[in-house]
CSV table of C-alpha atoms in Angstrom, one decimal:
chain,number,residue,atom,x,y,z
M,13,UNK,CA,-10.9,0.9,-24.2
M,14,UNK,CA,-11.1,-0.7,-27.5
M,15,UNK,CA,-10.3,2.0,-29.4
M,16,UNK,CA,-7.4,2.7,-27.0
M,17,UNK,CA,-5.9,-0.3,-28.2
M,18,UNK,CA,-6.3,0.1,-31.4
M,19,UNK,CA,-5.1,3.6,-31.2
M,20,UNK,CA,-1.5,1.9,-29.4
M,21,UNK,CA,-1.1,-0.9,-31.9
M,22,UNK,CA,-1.2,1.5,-34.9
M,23,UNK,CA,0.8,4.0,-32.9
M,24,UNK,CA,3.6,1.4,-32.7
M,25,UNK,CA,3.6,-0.4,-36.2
M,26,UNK,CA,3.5,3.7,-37.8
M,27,UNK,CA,7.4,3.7,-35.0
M,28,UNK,CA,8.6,0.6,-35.8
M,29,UNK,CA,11.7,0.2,-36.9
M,30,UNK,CA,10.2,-3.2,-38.8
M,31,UNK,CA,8.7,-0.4,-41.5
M,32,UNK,CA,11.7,-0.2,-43.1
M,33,UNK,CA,12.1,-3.9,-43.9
M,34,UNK,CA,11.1,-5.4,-47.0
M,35,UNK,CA,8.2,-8.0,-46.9
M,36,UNK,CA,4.9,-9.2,-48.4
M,37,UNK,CA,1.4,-6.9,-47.8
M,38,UNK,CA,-1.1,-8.9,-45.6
M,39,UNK,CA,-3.8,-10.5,-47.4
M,40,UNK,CA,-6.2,-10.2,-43.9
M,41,UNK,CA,-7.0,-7.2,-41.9
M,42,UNK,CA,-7.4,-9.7,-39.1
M,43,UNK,CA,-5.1,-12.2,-39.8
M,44,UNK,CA,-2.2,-10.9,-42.0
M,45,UNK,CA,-0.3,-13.2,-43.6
M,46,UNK,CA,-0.6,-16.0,-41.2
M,47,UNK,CA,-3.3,-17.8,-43.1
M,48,UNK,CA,-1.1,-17.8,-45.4
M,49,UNK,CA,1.4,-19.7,-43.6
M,50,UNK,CA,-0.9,-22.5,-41.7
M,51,UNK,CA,-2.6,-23.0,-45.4
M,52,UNK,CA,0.9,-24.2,-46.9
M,53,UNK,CA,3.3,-27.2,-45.9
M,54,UNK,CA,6.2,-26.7,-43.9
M,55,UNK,CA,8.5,-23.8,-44.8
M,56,UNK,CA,7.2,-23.4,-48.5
M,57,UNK,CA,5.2,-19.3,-48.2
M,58,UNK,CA,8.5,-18.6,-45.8
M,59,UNK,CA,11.6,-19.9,-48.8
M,60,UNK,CA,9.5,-18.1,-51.4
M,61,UNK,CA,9.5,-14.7,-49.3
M,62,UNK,CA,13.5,-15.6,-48.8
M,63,UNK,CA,13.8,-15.7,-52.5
M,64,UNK,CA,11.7,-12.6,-53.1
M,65,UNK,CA,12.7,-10.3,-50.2
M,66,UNK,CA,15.7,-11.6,-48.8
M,67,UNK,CA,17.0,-13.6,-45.8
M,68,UNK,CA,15.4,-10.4,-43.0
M,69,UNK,CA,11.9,-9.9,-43.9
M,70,UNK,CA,8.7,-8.5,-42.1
M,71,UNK,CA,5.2,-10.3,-42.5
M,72,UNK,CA,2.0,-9.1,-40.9
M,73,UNK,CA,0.4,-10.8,-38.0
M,74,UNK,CA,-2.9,-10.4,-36.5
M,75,UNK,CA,-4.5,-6.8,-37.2
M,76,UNK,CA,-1.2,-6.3,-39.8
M,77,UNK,CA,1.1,-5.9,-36.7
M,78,UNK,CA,4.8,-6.5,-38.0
M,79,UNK,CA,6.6,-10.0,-37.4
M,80,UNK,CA,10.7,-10.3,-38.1
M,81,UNK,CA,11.5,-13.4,-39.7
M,82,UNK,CA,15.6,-14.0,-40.4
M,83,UNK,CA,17.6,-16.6,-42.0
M,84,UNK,CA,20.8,-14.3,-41.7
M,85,UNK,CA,23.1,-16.7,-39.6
M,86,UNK,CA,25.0,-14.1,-38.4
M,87,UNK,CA,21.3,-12.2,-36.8
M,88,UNK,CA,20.5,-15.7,-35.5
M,89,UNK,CA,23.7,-15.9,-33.9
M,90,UNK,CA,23.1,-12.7,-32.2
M,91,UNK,CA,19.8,-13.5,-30.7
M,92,UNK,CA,21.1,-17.5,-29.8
M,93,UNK,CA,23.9,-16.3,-27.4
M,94,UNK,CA,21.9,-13.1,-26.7
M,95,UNK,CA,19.1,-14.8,-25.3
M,96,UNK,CA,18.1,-12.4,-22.5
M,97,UNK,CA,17.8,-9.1,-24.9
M,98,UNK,CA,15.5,-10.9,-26.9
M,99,UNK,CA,13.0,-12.0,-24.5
M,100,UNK,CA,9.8,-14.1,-25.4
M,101,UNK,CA,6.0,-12.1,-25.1
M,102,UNK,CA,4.3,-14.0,-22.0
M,103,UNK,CA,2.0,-15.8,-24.4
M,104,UNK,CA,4.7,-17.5,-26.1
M,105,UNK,CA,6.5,-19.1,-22.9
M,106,UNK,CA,3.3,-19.8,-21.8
M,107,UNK,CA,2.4,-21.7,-25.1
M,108,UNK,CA,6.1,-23.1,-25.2
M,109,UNK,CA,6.3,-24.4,-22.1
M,110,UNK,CA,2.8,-25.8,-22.7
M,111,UNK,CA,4.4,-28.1,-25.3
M,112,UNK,CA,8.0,-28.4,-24.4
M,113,UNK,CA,7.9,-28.3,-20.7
M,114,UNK,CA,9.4,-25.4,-18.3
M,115,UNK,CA,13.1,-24.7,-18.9
């Protein structure tokens, strides 16, 4: 089952369309870059990648799965008033509405 798993998550980051982004190389197999990002203050790793890659980037998340990040107004714009394509993962409105509360 494991291996399953594995098999599926590398099947869909070799797919993605993510690849074709710019973005730093994970520094964990496990972890990615988001050791990275807890280890430094606020938005610091994230401003430096905006300077470096530009304002769409990718960044590796556990087991180097790919993660959008955007500061392209017009991209947040899109996904702000287009709330219902881009759906949240279960985990995350779980976690969300852990901390902010349902609705």
């Amino acid at each position: 089952f494991g291996c399953w798993q594995l098999g599926k998550r590398v099947w869909h980051n070799l797919r993605s369309p993510l690849r074709a982004l710019p973005g730093p190389k994970g520094t964990s197999w496990l972890y990615g870059n988001l050791k990275d990002i807890y280890n430094v203050e606020n938005s610091v790793l994230h401003e430096q990648w905006v300077g470096q890659y530009g304002t769409t980037l990718k960044y590796k998340g556990f087991f180097f799965s790919d993660r959008l990040f955007t500061m392209d107004t017009r991209a947040l714009n899109h996904v702000l008033t287009h709330s219902s394509d881009y759906q949240k993962p279960p985990q995350v409105r779980y976690n969300l509405a852990r901390i902010l509360g349902e609705g």
